[in-house]
Amino acid sequence: MAKRYTWATLVLLLLAGAAGAGQAQAQPSALPKIPVLETVLPNGMKLLMVIRRDSPTVACGWVARVGSVNEPPGITGISHLFEHMMFKGTKTIGTKDYAKDAEIRGQQDAIRAEMEKEYTLLREMQRRGEMSGEIYDPANMTPRLKDLKAQIEKLYAAEREVIVKEELDQIYTAQGASGVNAGTSEDQTFYFVTVPSNKLELWFWLESDRLLDPVFREFYSERDVVREERRLRTESTPTGKFEEAFEAMFWESSPYSHPVVGWPSDVESITRAQAENYFGVYYAPNNITAALVGDFDPDQALKLAEKYFGRIPRGKNPPPEMITAEMRQYAEKRFLAEADTNPEVLIRFHAVPFNHKDMFAFQLLADILNRRTGRLYVALVEGQQVAVGQPYASYEPKKYEGYFEASAEVKDGKRPEDVEAALNAELAKLAKEPVGEHELQKVKNQELANSFRRLQSNFFLLLQLLLYDSSDTWTFINDSPAKIQAVTAQDIQRVAAEYLTAENRNVAVYVRKAGSAPEDPKLAALPPQVKGMVKQQLAEIEQVTDKAELEEILTDLRTMAGKAPPQMKPAIEYLIERAEQRLDSLPGAPQPGGEAQKTPPGAKPNA
């Protein structure tokens, strides 16, 4: 799963980068409307199609309108776990002997049910203070639990004998497809691939098969994989566990307070029965949008959709409405952490969700503050000289809530208090004084150019259609440029005055842990919101011990570097550099001066 997580994170990173800081390369006066063909099948599944004849390929994908925000306590992380499960195959894919496969899974479920009884006893002992440590610590196993554990390990081994690992990926790759992957966020789960135009029916068949007859193989052992993923992306990074704690503090009542990867105690106790019930509700066709972008016949594609996706029955129970809303904040909250990182100050405010009428003012507000010509860099780095690197502002509209934040890294010899005061002063100016006409038009032009650039790639157009339709409506892609252009200086001033208030403020201060070394200057130079994702990737790369896996990660990175907007290239180039260093350090790697060459961009590594 390392490759899948790397690619999905880079997709989110590039989408953020395409929308964020950086000088626009083109300044179109207006954006063309994307000609989207929309169809809703009788079972409620939506299909979006965009015809482009520039390459004999089709970017294909679908999105389930489910993410961590939909998870109740007790099963947090189940949406992300599904991202893993959906690659385990079906009744026809992923197994050598389905009957034997099913028998083994039934035996596993029975033993896991007995193990859960033992874990219940351990939870009671833990509450009473009769044991120390975690209930999943091997040292706390009861004799009965040890016996059950040994039994289920034998069943795991038996299961491995009858399954075909990664068969879905193998089928796609053998037929010339690329980029088979997925990603889970707080609000949705994506599945995507690019196929040759003459293999479009293959995509319809494979994707409909895993929606119609999914089989959750290796379910209990895969929970351990997810647990390890959490350790890599959260617990092993310098600030990961603190960022998670800050999120939990920021969201008081909203379910955005728990992480996408889930709480460890939940992930380790989710049952296959719970997963199957969750699938029945949230992976029903009436909760899914599929999309195609590329070179294909739309009439033929519609017939294929009706033939394959149309056979999936509508869900018996509609997904429940998301009701729990974030409480209004009445007082400033503060968070202080010592970490192996450069000192930094982050200030965050509750804002508005996706496609809210004030969303576009928030976008421009962030743009005014960003970039080397933006207010934060000019004031904090060049003027007051209290910060280093690239201070940033970011507006994050989620489906049900949103937030706005600004952050800067503290310059050596300066105090976090200096940076916090400077950030607050710049935010206060936006509430007191209207933005000048020239400054406002400049960021509008930059937004228009960024939007234009995001439309060039079939793959990123696909992701935008799926993202927007699962958040609200795909028509956002055509409607938002005009709404951006309609924002006035008074709109920005009003939004700043209404939302960027002292009682709505949350402040996170990071100070360098005693004895820790300064960050690598190349890493420190990256924008803070990008740096966090890069650190997650670095933690994963440093754990890879298989050369073929690392070569695959490098190939993905080089492919993404070719698609990245200019402002994101330093981040990806840094990851490539570190991944190459990691590869050279592995046993058997070619030494300097050797004849072996690194995989060229876009080439497939030798497995």
XYZ file of N, CA and C in Angstrom, residues 141-347:
621
model
N -1.575 -9.839 26.628
C -2.438 -10.905 26.126
C -2.779 -11.914 27.215
N -4.043 -12.304 27.264
C -4.459 -13.403 28.139
C -4.061 -14.723 27.482
N -3.955 -15.806 28.239
C -3.637 -17.109 27.626
C -4.625 -17.480 26.512
N -5.916 -17.213 26.743
C -6.914 -17.503 25.725
C -6.671 -16.680 24.461
N -6.305 -15.418 24.636
C -6.059 -14.542 23.493
C -4.831 -14.997 22.712
N -3.798 -15.468 23.424
C -2.607 -15.975 22.740
C -2.948 -17.168 21.864
N -3.795 -18.040 22.382
C -4.196 -19.225 21.618
C -4.995 -18.821 20.375
N -5.934 -17.907 20.555
C -6.740 -17.436 19.421
C -5.876 -16.725 18.384
N -4.906 -15.968 18.860
C -4.003 -15.263 17.962
C -3.225 -16.250 17.097
N -2.761 -17.323 17.702
C -2.029 -18.348 16.950
C -2.931 -19.001 15.903
N -4.194 -19.220 16.269
C -5.132 -19.833 15.318
C -5.387 -18.932 14.121
N -5.581 -17.653 14.380
C -5.909 -16.764 13.261
C -4.688 -16.506 12.392
N -3.490 -16.555 12.956
C -2.286 -16.410 12.138
C -2.188 -17.560 11.132
N -2.586 -18.764 11.549
C -2.593 -19.902 10.624
C -3.601 -19.677 9.500
N -4.720 -19.075 9.841
C -5.728 -18.790 8.824
C -5.258 -17.696 7.864
N -4.501 -16.727 8.384
C -3.918 -15.723 7.493
C -3.009 -16.401 6.463
N -2.200 -17.349 6.936
C -1.297 -18.067 6.036
C -2.087 -18.881 5.014
N -3.167 -19.520 5.468
C -3.996 -20.303 4.550
C -4.659 -19.402 3.508
N -5.059 -18.204 3.933
C -5.687 -17.264 3.007
C -4.701 -16.831 1.933
N -3.463 -16.598 2.322
C -2.460 -16.176 1.346
C -2.230 -17.224 0.264
N -2.526 -18.470 0.570
C -2.341 -19.540 -0.406
C -3.403 -19.534 -1.498
N -4.569 -18.948 -1.230
C -5.661 -19.016 -2.207
C -5.977 -17.669 -2.853
N -5.348 -16.603 -2.400
C -5.634 -15.301 -3.002
C -4.598 -14.973 -4.075
N -4.947 -14.043 -4.959
C -4.033 -13.521 -5.971
C -3.820 -12.045 -5.639
N -2.663 -11.722 -5.123
C -2.391 -10.367 -4.666
C -2.397 -9.376 -5.829
N -3.037 -8.218 -5.593
C -3.000 -7.090 -6.525
C -3.427 -7.481 -7.942
N -4.372 -8.407 -8.066
C -4.763 -8.846 -9.412
C -5.442 -7.728 -10.196
N -6.201 -6.874 -9.516
C -6.835 -5.755 -10.205
C -5.774 -4.881 -10.882
N -4.734 -4.530 -10.139
C -3.642 -3.729 -10.697
C -2.970 -4.460 -11.858
N -2.773 -5.752 -11.693
C -2.091 -6.534 -12.728
C -2.887 -6.549 -14.022
N -4.208 -6.694 -13.937
C -5.054 -6.710 -15.131
C -4.965 -5.373 -15.851
N -5.101 -4.297 -15.090
C -5.019 -2.965 -15.697
C -3.657 -2.754 -16.371
N -2.595 -3.050 -15.664
C -1.263 -2.796 -16.189
C -0.998 -3.621 -17.441
N -1.437 -4.866 -17.450
C -1.234 -5.728 -18.614
C -1.945 -5.193 -19.850
N -2.994 -4.409 -19.652
C -3.765 -3.859 -20.765
C -3.383 -2.413 -21.090
N -2.250 -1.965 -20.553
C -1.733 -0.653 -20.906
C -2.241 0.505 -20.071
N -2.952 0.224 -18.978
C -3.447 1.287 -18.105
C -2.329 1.774 -17.188
N -2.516 2.952 -16.614
C -1.511 3.514 -15.714
C -2.191 4.296 -14.594
N -1.459 4.451 -13.494
C -1.954 5.277 -12.392
C -3.131 4.696 -11.653
N -3.195 3.371 -11.506
C -4.290 2.756 -10.748
C -4.136 3.170 -9.290
N -5.102 3.906 -8.755
C -4.911 4.381 -7.398
C -6.199 4.865 -6.771
N -6.083 5.374 -5.557
C -7.236 5.845 -4.795
C -6.766 6.832 -3.745
N -7.697 7.545 -3.151
C -7.383 8.478 -2.080
C -8.610 8.769 -1.242
N -8.421 8.906 0.058
C -9.516 9.182 0.988
C -9.292 10.529 1.653
N -10.338 11.329 1.748
C -10.277 12.607 2.449
C -11.344 12.616 3.535
N -11.548 13.765 4.130
C -12.595 13.884 5.140
C -13.993 13.726 4.537
N -14.159 14.056 3.252
C -15.487 14.126 2.657
C -15.757 13.141 1.530
N -14.728 12.529 0.948
C -14.961 11.638 -0.174
C -13.825 10.632 -0.324
N -14.097 9.601 -1.142
C -13.085 8.600 -1.462
C -13.046 8.434 -2.972
N -11.856 8.630 -3.563
C -11.673 8.601 -5.013
C -11.018 7.294 -5.458
N -11.386 6.847 -6.671
C -10.723 5.722 -7.326
C -10.496 6.123 -8.782
N -9.271 5.972 -9.299
C -8.993 6.494 -10.626
C -7.901 5.705 -11.332
N -7.894 5.820 -12.664
C -6.916 5.157 -13.511
C -7.010 5.794 -14.897
N -5.940 5.704 -15.677
C -5.974 6.136 -17.073
C -5.815 4.906 -17.952
N -6.731 4.728 -18.911
C -6.724 3.535 -19.762
C -6.618 3.940 -21.229
N -6.067 3.070 -22.075
C -6.129 3.321 -23.519
C -7.588 3.409 -23.958
N -7.863 4.203 -24.978
C -9.248 4.407 -25.416
C -9.943 3.107 -25.780
N -9.200 2.152 -26.322
C -9.823 0.890 -26.725
C -9.998 -0.088 -25.570
N -9.678 0.327 -24.347
C -9.852 -0.522 -23.167
C -10.895 0.062 -22.206
N -11.755 0.927 -22.730
C -12.732 1.560 -21.844
C -13.710 0.535 -21.269
N -14.088 -0.451 -22.046
C -15.014 -1.471 -21.530
C -14.396 -2.243 -20.369
N -13.085 -2.440 -20.430
C -12.396 -3.104 -19.314
C -12.612 -2.335 -18.021
N -12.491 -0.998 -18.098
C -12.701 -0.179 -16.892
C -14.128 -0.342 -16.378
N -15.112 -0.261 -17.243
C -16.499 -0.417 -16.807
C -16.718 -1.777 -16.132
N -16.142 -2.820 -16.717
C -16.344 -4.149 -16.146
C -15.665 -4.291 -14.784
N -14.372 -3.890 -14.703
C -13.637 -4.058 -13.448
C -14.235 -3.217 -12.328
N -14.556 -1.964 -12.626
C -15.057 -1.093 -11.566
C -16.463 -1.496 -11.122
N -17.299 -1.905 -12.064
C -18.646 -2.348 -11.674
C -18.576 -3.655 -10.904
N -17.604 -4.504 -11.241
C -17.469 -5.784 -10.546
C -17.090 -5.583 -9.089
N -16.188 -4.628 -8.838
C -15.802 -4.450 -7.438
C -16.823 -3.636 -6.646
N -17.760 -2.998 -7.325
C -18.885 -2.381 -6.619
C -20.033 -3.366 -6.413
N -20.168 -4.316 -7.338
C -21.264 -5.286 -7.263
C -20.938 -6.452 -6.345
N -19.712 -6.983 -6.454
C -19.338 -8.187 -5.699
C -17.985 -8.033 -5.008
N -17.790 -7.031 -4.171
C -16.490 -6.886 -3.514
C -16.276 -7.983 -2.480
N -15.036 -8.370 -2.317
C -14.677 -9.348 -1.284
C -13.571 -8.720 -0.440
N -13.835 -8.594 0.849
C -12.882 -7.923 1.741
C -11.880 -8.940 2.287
N -10.951 -9.322 1.419
C -9.921 -10.282 1.800
C -8.866 -9.611 2.680
N -8.166 -10.438 3.445
C -7.093 -9.977 4.336
C -7.579 -8.842 5.236
N -8.842 -8.888 5.616
C -9.444 -7.760 6.332
C -8.719 -7.465 7.638
N -8.541 -8.495 8.467
C -7.974 -8.249 9.795
C -6.477 -7.955 9.719
N -5.772 -8.617 8.826
C -4.343 -8.315 8.684
C -4.147 -6.936 8.051
N -5.094 -6.508 7.200
C -4.972 -5.189 6.573
C -5.152 -4.067 7.593
N -5.894 -4.335 8.655
C -6.011 -3.324 9.707
C -4.637 -3.014 10.293
N -3.778 -4.041 10.347
C -2.418 -3.814 10.841
C -1.629 -2.942 9.865
N -1.894 -3.115 8.557
C -1.242 -2.279 7.551
C -1.660 -0.820 7.747
N -2.961 -0.596 7.986
C -3.466 0.751 8.206
C -2.854 1.341 9.487
N -2.746 0.501 10.493
C -2.139 0.962 11.749
C -0.690 1.399 11.514
N 0.037 0.655 10.671
C 1.407 1.019 10.353
C 1.443 2.303 9.527
N 0.480 2.461 8.648
C 0.398 3.683 7.851
C 0.216 4.891 8.754
N -0.617 4.723 9.769
C -0.818 5.812 10.725
C 0.493 6.136 11.446
N 1.228 5.093 11.794
C 2.498 5.323 12.481
C 3.452 6.112 11.590
N 3.466 5.785 10.288
C 4.374 6.456 9.372
C 3.981 7.905 9.138
N 2.687 8.134 8.882
C 2.292 9.480 8.460
C 2.024 10.420 9.634
N 1.777 9.874 10.817
C 1.429 10.726 11.951
C 2.434 10.623 13.093
N 2.651 9.404 13.570
C 3.427 9.235 14.795
C 4.923 9.350 14.569
N 5.399 9.088 13.334
C 6.838 9.114 13.077
C 7.330 10.433 12.500
N 6.424 11.352 12.209
C 6.846 12.648 11.689
C 7.029 13.628 12.851
N 7.876 14.629 12.670
C 8.171 15.539 13.789
C 6.947 16.235 14.370
N 5.979 16.608 13.510
C 4.831 17.379 14.001
C 3.492 16.667 13.809
N 3.505 15.449 13.248
C 2.255 14.772 12.907
C 1.293 14.623 14.072
N 1.787 14.154 15.205
C 0.899 13.923 16.353
C 0.392 15.237 16.931
N 1.192 16.306 16.784
C 0.744 17.609 17.282
C -0.315 18.213 16.355
N -0.118 18.048 15.061
C -1.117 18.540 14.112
C -2.453 17.841 14.320
N -2.410 16.546 14.598
C -3.621 15.790 14.880
C -4.306 16.315 16.152
N -3.512 16.611 17.164
C -4.064 17.140 18.413
C -4.653 18.534 18.209
N -4.007 19.333 17.368
C -4.529 20.675 17.082
C -5.872 20.584 16.368
N -6.005 19.656 15.421
C -7.279 19.460 14.730
C -8.377 19.099 15.725
N -8.058 18.211 16.644
C -9.042 17.794 17.641
C -9.440 18.953 18.548
N -8.513 19.871 18.803
C -8.831 21.051 19.597
C -9.665 22.042 18.787
N -9.308 22.219 17.515
C -9.976 23.216 16.686
C -11.441 22.862 16.459
N -11.716 21.614 16.087
C -13.094 21.184 15.831
C -13.722 20.722 17.137
N -14.573 21.525 17.673
C -15.156 21.232 18.990
C -16.245 20.178 18.918
N -17.162 20.286 17.955
C -18.273 19.346 17.860
C -18.322 18.624 16.527
N -17.760 19.201 15.503
C -17.799 18.597 14.175
C -16.993 17.302 14.132
N -17.460 16.293 13.359
C -16.684 15.054 13.211
C -15.399 15.228 12.406
N -15.118 16.428 11.910
C -13.811 16.682 11.318
C -12.707 16.594 12.374
N -13.080 16.463 13.623
C -12.087 16.449 14.702
C -11.256 15.178 14.722
N -11.752 14.088 14.135
C -10.927 12.874 14.150
C -10.224 12.695 12.808
N -9.049 12.049 12.808
C -8.234 11.966 11.593
C -8.817 10.995 10.569
N -8.464 11.212 9.315
C -8.923 10.332 8.246
C -8.470 8.900 8.488
N -7.268 8.729 8.980
C -6.746 7.381 9.200
C -7.395 6.714 10.417
N -8.117 7.483 11.222
C -8.853 6.917 12.360
C -8.037 6.870 13.640
N -8.758 6.714 14.763
C -8.083 6.522 16.045
C -7.629 5.071 16.152
N -6.461 4.806 16.712
C -5.924 3.440 16.763
C -6.878 2.433 17.404
N -7.523 2.813 18.485
C -8.410 1.869 19.170
C -9.589 1.459 18.304
N -10.026 2.354 17.407
C -11.127 2.018 16.505
C -10.648 1.131 15.359
N -9.545 1.532 14.728
C -9.044 0.782 13.576
C -8.788 -0.671 13.945
N -8.284 -0.905 15.152
C -7.923 -2.262 15.562
C -9.113 -3.102 16.001
N -10.303 -2.512 16.017
C -11.469 -3.284 16.468
C -12.598 -3.340 15.445
N -12.473 -2.691 14.290
C -13.520 -2.734 13.267
C -13.691 -4.172 12.772
N -14.931 -4.615 12.635
C -15.201 -5.970 12.173
C -15.580 -5.969 10.693
N -15.456 -7.142 10.085
C -15.823 -7.251 8.681
C -17.321 -7.000 8.493
N -18.136 -7.410 9.451
C -19.585 -7.181 9.372
C -19.888 -5.685 9.377
N -19.195 -4.922 10.222
C -19.383 -3.468 10.237
C -18.992 -2.871 8.896
N -17.910 -3.378 8.328
C -17.455 -2.872 7.037
C -18.476 -3.157 5.948
N -19.045 -4.334 5.939
C -20.022 -4.688 4.913
C -21.281 -3.835 5.040
N -21.714 -3.552 6.260
C -22.880 -2.670 6.460
C -22.586 -1.255 5.974
N -21.396 -0.770 6.277
C -20.977 0.574 5.857
C -20.925 0.662 4.342
N -20.397 -0.395 3.727
C -20.326 -0.436 2.268
C -21.719 -0.364 1.645
N -22.657 -1.103 2.210
C -24.009 -1.135 1.662
C -24.680 0.223 1.634
N -24.329 1.076 2.574
C -24.941 2.405 2.645
C -24.193 3.401 1.759
N -22.870 3.458 1.904
C -22.110 4.556 1.297
C -21.518 4.231 -0.080
N -21.442 2.955 -0.433
C -20.926 2.589 -1.748
C -22.041 2.126 -2.680
N -23.263 2.489 -2.360
C -24.388 2.240 -3.253
C -24.292 3.188 -4.444
N -24.783 2.790 -5.614
C -24.635 3.643 -6.810
C -25.269 5.016 -6.658
N -26.319 5.132 -5.849
C -26.958 6.429 -5.636
C -26.110 7.377 -4.794
N -24.936 6.908 -4.345
C -24.013 7.768 -3.596
C -22.683 7.917 -4.328
N -22.690 7.656 -5.642
C -21.459 7.626 -6.420
C -21.599 8.469 -7.689
N -20.533 9.165 -8.037
C -20.403 9.840 -9.326
C -19.190 9.273 -10.044
N -19.375 8.884 -11.298
C -18.271 8.428 -12.135
C -17.993 9.485 -13.194
N -16.769 9.498 -13.719
C -16.417 10.496 -14.731
C -15.404 9.918 -15.710
N -15.488 10.386 -16.941
C -14.558 10.028 -17.999
C -14.089 11.312 -18.674
N -12.786 11.436 -18.896
C -12.232 12.588 -19.613
C -11.203 12.065 -20.604
N -11.445 12.279 -21.901
C -10.484 11.820 -22.887
C -11.113 11.485 -24.214
N -10.482 10.565 -24.926
C -10.854 10.222 -26.298
C -11.734 8.975 -26.311
N -13.049 9.163 -26.441
C -13.982 8.032 -26.470
C -15.284 8.472 -27.123
N -16.100 7.496 -27.452
C -17.412 7.732 -28.039
C -18.432 7.824 -26.906
N -19.068 8.966 -26.686
C -19.978 9.102 -25.543
C -21.200 8.179 -25.631
N -21.704 7.920 -26.837
C -22.851 7.014 -26.973
C -22.473 5.596 -26.566
N -21.287 5.164 -26.998
C -20.821 3.833 -26.606
C -20.575 3.776 -25.098
N -19.982 4.852 -24.538
C -19.703 4.879 -23.102
C -20.993 4.795 -22.304
N -22.043 5.471 -22.768
C -23.320 5.417 -22.055
C -23.901 4.012 -22.091
N -23.778 3.337 -23.231
C -24.266 1.956 -23.317
C -23.493 1.046 -22.371
N -22.183 1.257 -22.295
C -21.367 0.471 -21.370
C -21.744 0.759 -19.919
N -22.025 2.026 -19.611
C -22.435 2.384 -18.252
C -23.741 1.690 -17.884
N -24.686 1.693 -18.798
C -25.977 1.040 -18.542
C -25.805 -0.473 -18.393
N -24.909 -1.057 -19.213
C -24.692 -2.501 -19.172
C -24.025 -2.937 -17.875
N -22.999 -2.204 -17.463
C -22.200 -2.636 -16.317
C -22.616 -1.957 -15.008
N -22.567 -0.627 -14.956
C -22.964 0.061 -13.723
C -24.457 -0.082 -13.463
N -25.237 -0.186 -14.535
C -26.685 -0.287 -14.368
C -27.147 -1.547 -13.679
N -26.300 -2.573 -13.647
C -26.694 -3.835 -12.994
C -26.538 -3.793 -11.468
N -25.924 -2.730 -10.956
C -25.734 -2.618 -9.503
C -27.017 -2.085 -8.879
N -27.605 -2.788 -7.915
C -28.877 -2.323 -7.332
C -28.706 -1.063 -6.494
N -29.722 -0.229 -6.530
C -29.761 0.975 -5.706
C -29.690 0.580 -4.232
N -29.080 1.428 -3.418
C -28.975 1.129 -1.994
C -30.334 1.049 -1.319
N -30.460 0.110 -0.394
C -31.734 -0.055 0.318
C -32.003 1.119 1.256
N -30.942 1.642 1.851
C -31.087 2.755 2.790
C -30.220 3.922 2.315
N -30.787 5.107 2.144
C -29.976 6.253 1.708
C -28.987 6.646 2.800
N -27.835 7.192 2.407
C -26.862 7.655 3.408
C -27.514 8.674 4.331
N -27.296 8.554 5.635
C -27.901 9.519 6.565
C -27.345 10.918 6.368
N -28.172 11.895 6.601
C -27.740 13.286 6.490
C -26.705 13.604 7.566
N -25.716 14.400 7.206
C -24.718 14.850 8.180
C -25.327 16.010 8.966
N -25.608 15.787 10.225
C -26.357 16.761 11.024
C -25.467 17.547 11.983
N -24.504 16.893 12.584
C -23.701 17.540 13.628
C -22.865 18.675 13.052
N -23.132 19.886 13.498
C -22.420 21.074 13.010
C -21.455 21.579 14.076
N -20.468 22.329 13.632
C -19.492 22.906 14.558
C -20.147 23.990 15.409
N -19.886 23.925 16.701
C -20.379 24.950 17.610
C -19.656 26.272 17.366
N -20.339 27.349 17.621
C -19.686 28.644 17.542
C -18.610 28.729 18.624
N -17.469 29.287 18.257
C -16.371 29.442 19.210
C -16.512 30.782 19.920
N -16.346 30.775 21.241
C -16.571 31.988 22.030
C -15.297 32.571 22.643
N -14.191 31.839 22.533
C -12.945 32.345 23.113
C -11.762 31.762 22.371
N -10.668 32.520 22.353
C -9.459 32.056 21.680
C -8.941 30.766 22.315
N -8.437 29.843 21.473
C -7.800 28.614 21.946
C -6.320 28.653 21.546
N -5.475 28.126 22.425
C -4.031 28.164 22.156
C -3.431 26.778 22.330
N -2.416 26.505 21.502
C -1.772 25.196 21.459
C -0.269 25.425 21.374
N 0.499 24.839 22.291
C 1.950 25.007 22.323
C 2.606 23.635 22.298
N 3.578 23.445 21.380
C 4.243 22.145 21.275
C 5.738 22.334 21.042
N 6.539 21.450 21.653
C 7.964 21.376 21.380
C 8.185 20.211 20.426
N 8.846 20.451 19.301
C 9.007 19.416 18.291
C 10.349 19.562 17.584
N 10.729 18.495 16.862
C 11.952 18.529 16.066
C 11.675 19.270 14.762
N 11.452 20.546 14.883
C 11.116 21.372 13.727
C 11.514 22.806 13.995
N 11.583 23.591 12.942
C 11.868 25.006 13.129
C 10.681 25.697 13.789
N 10.911 26.719 14.608
C 9.809 27.421 15.272
C 8.829 27.991 14.248
N 7.556 27.898 14.576
C 6.517 28.320 13.633
C 5.276 28.767 14.398
N 4.524 29.680 13.818
C 3.253 30.138 14.382
C 2.166 29.946 13.331
N 1.070 29.345 13.739
C -0.082 29.155 12.865
C -1.313 29.722 13.543
N -2.072 30.528 12.825
C -3.308 31.110 13.346
C -4.458 30.668 12.452
